[in-house]
């Protein structure tokens, strides 16, 4: 009995000594892993900002100088509505035109804090005029006229003119609500999502748009912009693992195939790119090299569909990663088949989302053309309508292409012994 008791004591001493050592090694391994992940995280952000800065500086040198709009706009707050004048529009049955005279306090500009007089002109026959009348307390943008040589008579000779409502402050608050909701629900994932969104938007405005004005290849710059946005989003939100790699490859492959189809359809449908006033303005810009308007249609299709394509690629990649973790013995063809089944469940909702979004943006155009009694034969052959249909169909096809491509990439990557699925 003494011998047995001695052995029990010896064994208990052995286990009480070995377990803390084993736990200590696990803690060290986790700390090293967390340190590596943090390093990669900040490296990704740093490289993203560096790419943005360097690309912007390089492209900015090639952007030609364009004549600047010298309109002198100032922000103001409406203090009092003085009176409202009516005048005949000259068209039978039309509402009389309005001129709303007001006093306002300037909030910006050289005359900041000064009380001035101004007016808002509403021409009901001109669709570009704002039909919402100003009232006391509104923040607005006013056109500031040239100052008279006699400052005392400046207001009387040159009243300020209403241009538009000042909405930027409210838009900032709206974005703040969006950001807070994203952070409250997503926590760290929400922060990474917000960060990747900001970086992608900066890429579009600081690099992609200047590159078009600088006559860079629109097709190439569109693909590079999609690559940047996809990599940043997946690496920041998911991390450096097989899920992110599979989703990125599947997403870019699907977008590239749909982009190739968009180019073919542009030639097939004889798309010129002159789909509205903005396109005509771009075509008439005094640039050394004219902007490739059909290529802009290609860019609109790909960038517009990128979010939905990233969504389906990530859904399939994450779902198959969980399946592989639960059933590690699955073969490649089995993983691929499961991915297709998941994709079929996603097709209807994502396709409806994309097509309904394009229909929603074109709703006013459809109503105007329908209300004017225009022939439907002429309407469906309009280039602007063809471009809207092209955007919806190519965007949906991008989703369809992405599903099998992502499932195929997952089937190969996840069966690798070195695949990191978490």
Coordinates of C-alpha atoms in Angstrom, one line a residue:
X1 CA 0.0 0.0 0.0
X2 CA 2.9 2.3 0.8
X3 CA 4.4 1.6 -2.6
X4 CA 1.1 2.4 -4.4
X5 CA 0.6 5.6 -2.4
X6 CA 4.1 6.6 -3.3
X7 CA 3.4 6.1 -7.0
X8 CA 0.2 8.1 -6.7
X9 CA 2.0 11.0 -5.1
X10 CA 4.7 10.8 -7.8
X11 CA 2.2 10.7 -10.6
X12 CA 0.2 13.6 -9.1
X13 CA 3.3 15.7 -8.8
X14 CA 4.2 14.9 -12.4
X15 CA 0.8 16.0 -13.7
X16 CA 0.6 19.2 -11.6
X17 CA 4.0 20.1 -13.0
X18 CA 3.4 19.2 -16.6
X19 CA 0.0 20.8 -17.2
X20 CA 1.1 24.4 -16.5
X21 CA 4.1 24.0 -18.8
X22 CA 1.8 22.8 -21.6
X23 CA -0.6 25.6 -21.0
X24 CA 2.2 28.1 -21.0
X25 CA 3.4 26.9 -24.4
X26 CA -0.1 27.2 -25.8
X27 CA -0.4 30.8 -24.5
X28 CA 3.0 31.7 -26.1
X29 CA 1.8 30.2 -29.4
X30 CA -1.4 32.2 -29.3
X31 CA 0.5 35.4 -28.4
X32 CA 2.8 34.9 -31.4
X33 CA -0.1 34.2 -33.7
X34 CA -2.0 37.3 -32.5
X35 CA 1.2 39.4 -32.9
X36 CA 1.6 38.1 -36.4
X37 CA -2.0 38.8 -37.3
X38 CA -1.8 42.4 -35.9
X39 CA 1.4 43.0 -37.8
X40 CA -0.3 41.8 -41.1
X41 CA -3.3 43.9 -40.3
X42 CA -1.4 47.2 -39.8
X43 CA 0.9 46.2 -42.8
X44 CA -2.2 45.9 -45.0
X45 CA -3.5 49.3 -43.9
X46 CA -0.1 50.9 -44.4
X47 CA 0.4 49.4 -47.9
X48 CA -3.1 50.4 -48.9
X49 CA -2.5 54.0 -47.9
X50 CA 0.9 53.9 -49.6
X51 CA -0.6 52.6 -52.9
X52 CA -3.2 55.3 -52.7
X53 CA -0.7 58.1 -52.1
X54 CA 1.8 57.0 -54.7
X55 CA -0.8 56.2 -57.4
X56 CA -2.5 59.6 -56.8
X57 CA 0.8 61.5 -57.1
X58 CA 1.8 59.7 -60.2
X59 CA -1.5 60.1 -62.0
X60 CA -2.0 63.7 -60.8
X61 CA 1.0 64.8 -62.9
X62 CA -0.7 63.6 -66.1
X63 CA -4.1 65.2 -65.4
X64 CA -4.4 68.2 -67.8
X65 CA -5.4 71.5 -66.3
X66 CA -9.0 72.3 -67.0
X67 CA -10.8 75.7 -66.7
X68 CA -12.2 76.0 -63.3
X69 CA -15.8 77.1 -62.5
X70 CA -15.3 80.5 -61.0
X71 CA -18.8 80.7 -59.5
X72 CA -18.5 82.3 -56.1
X73 CA -20.7 80.2 -53.8
X74 CA -21.2 81.0 -50.2
X75 CA -23.1 79.3 -47.4
X76 CA -25.9 81.3 -45.7
X77 CA -28.8 80.9 -43.2
X78 CA -32.2 82.3 -44.2
X79 CA -33.3 84.8 -41.5
X80 CA -36.6 86.2 -42.9
X81 CA -38.8 85.8 -45.9
X82 CA -39.5 89.4 -47.0
X83 CA -42.2 88.7 -49.7
X84 CA -43.1 86.5 -52.6
X85 CA -43.7 87.9 -56.1
X86 CA -45.6 86.2 -58.8
X87 CA -45.2 86.5 -62.6
X88 CA -46.9 84.9 -65.5
X89 CA -44.9 82.0 -67.0
X90 CA -46.0 82.7 -70.5
X91 CA -47.5 79.3 -71.0
X92 CA -51.2 78.7 -70.9
X93 CA -52.3 76.6 -67.9
X94 CA -48.9 76.8 -66.2
X95 CA -48.5 78.0 -62.6
X96 CA -47.1 81.5 -62.2
X97 CA -43.4 81.8 -61.6
X98 CA -42.3 82.8 -58.1
X99 CA -39.6 85.1 -56.8
X100 CA -39.1 84.7 -53.0
X101 CA -37.1 87.6 -51.5
X102 CA -35.4 87.0 -48.2
X103 CA -32.7 88.2 -45.9
X104 CA -29.9 85.9 -44.8
X105 CA -26.7 85.8 -42.8
X106 CA -23.5 84.7 -44.6
X107 CA -21.8 81.8 -42.9
X108 CA -18.7 81.7 -45.2
X109 CA -16.7 83.9 -47.5
X110 CA -15.1 87.3 -47.1
X111 CA -18.3 88.8 -45.9
X112 CA -19.0 86.2 -43.3
X113 CA -21.5 87.3 -40.6
X114 CA -22.9 90.0 -42.7
X115 CA -26.7 90.3 -43.2
X116 CA -27.6 90.4 -46.9
X117 CA -30.6 90.3 -49.2
X118 CA -31.3 87.6 -51.8
X119 CA -34.0 85.8 -53.7
X120 CA -35.0 82.4 -54.9
X121 CA -36.5 82.1 -58.4
X122 CA -38.9 79.2 -59.2
X123 CA -39.8 78.7 -62.8
X124 CA -42.3 75.8 -62.9
X125 CA -41.5 75.3 -66.6
X126 CA -37.8 74.7 -65.9
X127 CA -37.2 71.2 -64.4
X128 CA -33.8 72.3 -63.2
X129 CA -35.2 74.8 -60.8
X130 CA -35.8 73.8 -57.2
X131 CA -39.6 73.6 -56.5
X132 CA -39.2 73.7 -52.7
X133 CA -39.5 77.2 -51.4
X134 CA -37.0 78.4 -48.8
X135 CA -38.1 79.3 -45.3
X136 CA -36.6 80.9 -42.2
X137 CA -33.8 78.8 -40.7
X138 CA -32.8 77.0 -43.9
X139 CA -29.1 76.7 -44.7
X140 CA -28.6 77.4 -48.4
X141 CA -25.9 78.0 -51.0
X142 CA -26.0 81.5 -52.6
X143 CA -24.3 82.9 -55.6
X144 CA -22.3 85.8 -54.5
X145 CA -22.3 88.7 -57.1
X146 CA -19.4 90.9 -57.7
X147 CA -19.2 93.6 -55.1
X148 CA -20.1 97.1 -56.1
X149 CA -17.5 99.9 -55.9
X150 CA -19.7 101.4 -53.2
X151 CA -20.1 98.8 -50.4
X152 CA -23.1 100.7 -49.0
X153 CA -25.1 100.1 -52.1
X154 CA -23.8 96.6 -52.9
X155 CA -26.9 94.8 -51.5
X156 CA -29.3 97.0 -53.4
X157 CA -27.5 96.6 -56.7
X158 CA -26.5 93.0 -56.6
X159 CA -28.7 90.7 -54.5
X160 CA -27.5 87.2 -53.8
X161 CA -29.2 84.4 -55.7
X162 CA -30.3 81.1 -54.3
X163 CA -28.5 78.1 -56.0
X164 CA -29.2 75.1 -53.8
X165 CA -29.9 73.9 -50.3
X166 CA -26.8 73.3 -48.2
X167 CA -27.1 69.6 -47.5
X168 CA -23.5 68.6 -46.7
X169 CA -23.9 68.9 -42.9
X170 CA -27.0 66.6 -42.9
X171 CA -25.2 64.2 -45.2
X172 CA -22.3 64.0 -42.7
X173 CA -24.8 63.3 -39.9
X174 CA -26.4 60.6 -42.1
X175 CA -23.0 59.0 -42.7
X176 CA -22.3 59.2 -39.0
X177 CA -25.5 57.3 -38.2
X178 CA -24.5 54.7 -40.7
X179 CA -21.0 54.3 -39.2
X180 CA -22.3 54.1 -35.6
X181 CA -24.8 51.4 -36.6
X182 CA -22.1 49.5 -38.4
X183 CA -19.8 49.7 -35.4
X184 CA -22.5 48.9 -32.9
X185 CA -23.6 45.8 -34.8
X186 CA -20.3 44.6 -36.2
X187 CA -17.8 45.7 -33.5
X188 CA -14.3 45.0 -34.9
X189 CA -15.7 43.5 -38.1
X190 CA -17.8 46.6 -38.5
X191 CA -14.7 48.8 -38.0
X192 CA -12.8 46.9 -40.6
X193 CA -15.7 47.0 -43.0
X194 CA -16.0 50.8 -42.6
X195 CA -12.2 51.2 -43.1
X196 CA -12.2 49.1 -46.2
X197 CA -15.2 51.0 -47.6
X198 CA -13.4 54.3 -47.0
X199 CA -10.2 53.1 -48.6
X200 CA -12.1 51.8 -51.7
X201 CA -14.0 55.1 -52.1
X202 CA -10.7 57.0 -51.8
X203 CA -9.3 54.7 -54.5
X204 CA -12.1 55.6 -56.8
X205 CA -12.0 59.4 -56.3
X206 CA -8.2 59.9 -55.9
X207 CA -6.9 57.4 -58.4
X208 CA -9.6 56.0 -60.7
X209 CA -11.4 59.2 -61.7
X210 CA -8.1 61.2 -62.2
X211 CA -6.8 58.3 -64.3
X212 CA -9.7 58.7 -66.7
X213 CA -9.1 62.4 -67.1
X214 CA -5.4 61.6 -67.7
X215 CA -6.3 59.3 -70.6
X216 CA -5.2 56.0 -68.8
X217 CA -6.7 52.8 -70.1
X218 CA -10.1 52.7 -68.6
X219 CA -10.5 48.9 -68.8
X220 CA -7.2 48.4 -67.0
X221 CA -7.8 51.0 -64.3
X222 CA -11.3 49.5 -63.7
X223 CA -9.9 46.1 -63.1
X224 CA -7.1 47.4 -60.8
X225 CA -9.7 49.4 -58.8
X226 CA -11.8 46.3 -58.4
X227 CA -8.7 44.3 -57.4
X228 CA -7.8 46.9 -54.8
X229 CA -11.3 47.1 -53.3
X230 CA -11.7 43.3 -53.2
X231 CA -8.3 42.7 -51.6
X232 CA -8.7 45.4 -49.0
X233 CA -12.2 44.3 -48.0
X234 CA -11.4 40.7 -47.7
X235 CA -8.0 41.0 -46.0
X236 CA -9.1 43.5 -43.5
X237 CA -12.4 41.9 -42.6
X238 CA -11.5 38.2 -42.9
X239 CA -7.7 38.2 -42.6
X240 CA -4.9 36.3 -44.4
X241 CA -6.5 32.8 -44.8
X242 CA -7.8 30.4 -47.4
X243 CA -11.3 31.9 -47.1
X244 CA -10.1 35.4 -48.2
X245 CA -7.9 34.0 -51.0
X246 CA -10.7 31.8 -52.4
X247 CA -13.2 34.7 -52.2
X248 CA -10.8 37.1 -53.9
X249 CA -9.9 34.8 -56.7
X250 CA -13.5 33.8 -57.3
X251 CA -14.8 37.4 -57.2
X252 CA -12.1 38.8 -59.6
X253 CA -12.6 35.9 -62.0
X254 CA -16.4 36.5 -62.1
X255 CA -16.0 40.2 -62.5
X256 CA -13.4 39.7 -65.3
X257 CA -15.6 37.4 -67.2
X258 CA -18.6 39.7 -66.9
X259 CA -16.4 42.6 -68.0
X260 CA -15.4 40.7 -71.1
X261 CA -19.0 40.1 -71.9
X262 CA -19.8 43.8 -71.3
X263 CA -17.1 44.8 -73.9
X264 CA -18.7 42.4 -76.4
X265 CA -22.2 43.7 -75.7
X266 CA -21.0 47.4 -76.1
X267 CA -19.9 46.6 -79.7
X268 CA -22.9 44.4 -80.4
X269 CA -25.5 47.0 -79.2
X270 CA -23.5 49.9 -80.8
X271 CA -23.2 51.8 -77.5
X272 CA -21.6 55.2 -77.9
X273 CA -21.7 56.2 -74.2
X274 CA -23.8 59.4 -74.9
X275 CA -26.6 58.4 -72.5
X276 CA -27.3 61.8 -70.9
X277 CA -26.3 65.4 -70.2
X278 CA -23.3 64.3 -68.1
X279 CA -21.9 62.1 -70.8
X280 CA -22.3 64.9 -73.4
X281 CA -20.5 67.3 -71.0
X282 CA -17.6 64.8 -70.6
X283 CA -17.4 64.4 -74.4
X284 CA -17.0 68.2 -74.8
X285 CA -14.3 68.6 -72.2
X286 CA -11.2 70.4 -73.6
X287 CA -8.9 67.4 -73.0
X288 CA -5.9 66.4 -75.2
X289 CA -7.3 62.9 -75.4
X290 CA -11.1 62.4 -75.4
X291 CA -12.6 60.2 -72.8
X292 CA -13.5 56.7 -74.0
X293 CA -17.3 56.8 -73.2
X294 CA -18.0 53.2 -74.1
X295 CA -15.3 52.1 -71.7
X296 CA -17.0 54.1 -69.0
X297 CA -20.0 51.9 -69.5
X298 CA -17.7 48.9 -68.8
X299 CA -16.5 50.6 -65.6
X300 CA -20.1 51.4 -64.5
X301 CA -21.1 47.8 -64.9
X302 CA -18.2 46.3 -63.0
X303 CA -18.0 48.8 -60.2
X304 CA -21.8 48.8 -59.8
X305 CA -21.8 45.0 -59.5
X306 CA -18.7 44.6 -57.4
X307 CA -20.5 44.7 -54.1
X308 CA -23.0 42.0 -54.9
X309 CA -20.3 39.8 -56.4
X310 CA -18.1 40.2 -53.3
X311 CA -21.1 39.3 -51.2
X312 CA -21.8 36.0 -53.0
X313 CA -18.1 35.1 -53.2
X314 CA -17.7 35.6 -49.4
X315 CA -20.9 33.7 -48.6
X316 CA -19.8 30.7 -50.5
X317 CA -16.2 30.8 -49.3
X318 CA -17.2 31.1 -45.6
X319 CA -19.9 28.4 -45.8
X320 CA -17.6 25.9 -47.5
X321 CA -14.9 26.7 -44.9
X322 CA -17.3 25.7 -42.1
X323 CA -18.4 22.6 -44.0
X324 CA -14.7 21.6 -44.4
X325 CA -14.0 22.1 -40.7
X326 CA -17.0 19.9 -39.7
X327 CA -16.2 17.3 -42.3
X328 CA -12.5 17.3 -43.1
X329 CA -12.6 14.1 -45.2
X330 CA -14.7 15.7 -48.0
X331 CA -13.3 15.3 -51.5
X332 CA -12.9 18.2 -53.9
X333 CA -15.9 17.3 -56.0
X334 CA -18.1 17.1 -52.9
X335 CA -17.0 20.5 -51.8
X336 CA -17.6 21.9 -55.3
X337 CA -21.1 20.4 -55.4
X338 CA -22.0 21.8 -51.9
X339 CA -20.8 25.2 -53.1
X340 CA -23.1 25.1 -56.2
X341 CA -26.0 24.2 -53.9
X342 CA -25.3 27.1 -51.7
X343 CA -24.9 29.4 -54.7
X344 CA -28.3 28.4 -56.1
X345 CA -29.9 29.5 -52.8
X346 CA -28.2 32.9 -53.2
X347 CA -29.0 33.5 -56.8
X348 CA -32.6 34.7 -56.5
X349 CA -32.1 37.2 -53.7
X350 CA -28.9 38.7 -55.0
X351 CA -30.2 38.9 -58.6
X352 CA -33.4 40.5 -57.5
X353 CA -31.4 43.0 -55.3
X354 CA -29.2 44.0 -58.3
X355 CA -31.9 44.2 -60.9
X356 CA -34.3 46.1 -58.6
X357 CA -31.6 48.6 -57.7
X358 CA -31.1 49.4 -61.4
X359 CA -34.8 49.6 -62.0
X360 CA -35.2 51.9 -59.0
X361 CA -32.5 54.3 -60.4
X362 CA -34.2 54.4 -63.8
X363 CA -37.8 54.8 -62.5
X364 CA -38.0 58.5 -63.1
X365 CA -36.8 58.2 -66.6
X366 CA -39.4 55.5 -67.3
X367 CA -42.2 57.6 -65.8
X368 CA -41.2 60.7 -67.8
X369 CA -41.0 58.9 -71.1
X370 CA -44.2 57.0 -70.4
X371 CA -46.0 60.2 -69.4
X372 CA -45.0 62.0 -72.6
X373 CA -46.7 59.4 -74.7
X374 CA -43.5 58.3 -76.3
X375 CA -43.6 55.2 -78.5
X376 CA -42.5 52.1 -76.6
X377 CA -40.7 50.9 -79.8
X378 CA -38.6 54.1 -79.6
X379 CA -38.2 53.9 -75.8
X380 CA -36.8 50.4 -75.7
X381 CA -34.3 51.3 -78.4
X382 CA -33.0 54.3 -76.7
X383 CA -29.3 54.0 -75.8
X384 CA -29.9 55.0 -72.2
X385 CA -32.5 52.3 -71.7
X386 CA -30.1 49.7 -73.4
X387 CA -27.3 50.7 -71.0
X388 CA -29.6 50.2 -68.0
X389 CA -30.6 46.8 -69.2
X390 CA -27.0 46.0 -69.9
X391 CA -26.0 47.0 -66.4
X392 CA -28.6 44.8 -64.8
X393 CA -28.0 41.7 -66.9
X394 CA -24.2 41.9 -66.9
X395 CA -24.2 42.5 -63.1
X396 CA -26.5 39.4 -62.6
X397 CA -24.3 37.3 -64.9
X398 CA -21.3 38.4 -62.8
X399 CA -23.0 36.8 -59.8
X400 CA -23.7 33.6 -61.8
X401 CA -20.1 33.4 -63.0
X402 CA -18.7 33.9 -59.5
X403 CA -20.7 31.1 -57.9
X404 CA -19.1 28.1 -59.7
X405 CA -15.7 29.8 -59.9
X406 CA -15.5 30.5 -56.1
X407 CA -16.8 26.9 -55.4
X408 CA -14.1 25.5 -57.7
X409 CA -11.3 27.6 -56.0
X410 CA -12.5 26.6 -52.6
X411 CA -12.6 22.9 -53.5
X412 CA -8.9 23.1 -54.4
X413 CA -7.6 25.4 -51.7
X414 CA -9.5 23.9 -48.8
X415 CA -8.1 20.4 -49.5
X416 CA -4.6 21.6 -49.2
X417 CA -2.9 20.4 -46.0
X418 CA -1.6 23.9 -45.4
X419 CA -5.0 25.6 -45.9
X420 CA -5.8 27.9 -43.0
X421 CA -9.6 28.1 -42.7
X422 CA -9.9 30.2 -39.5

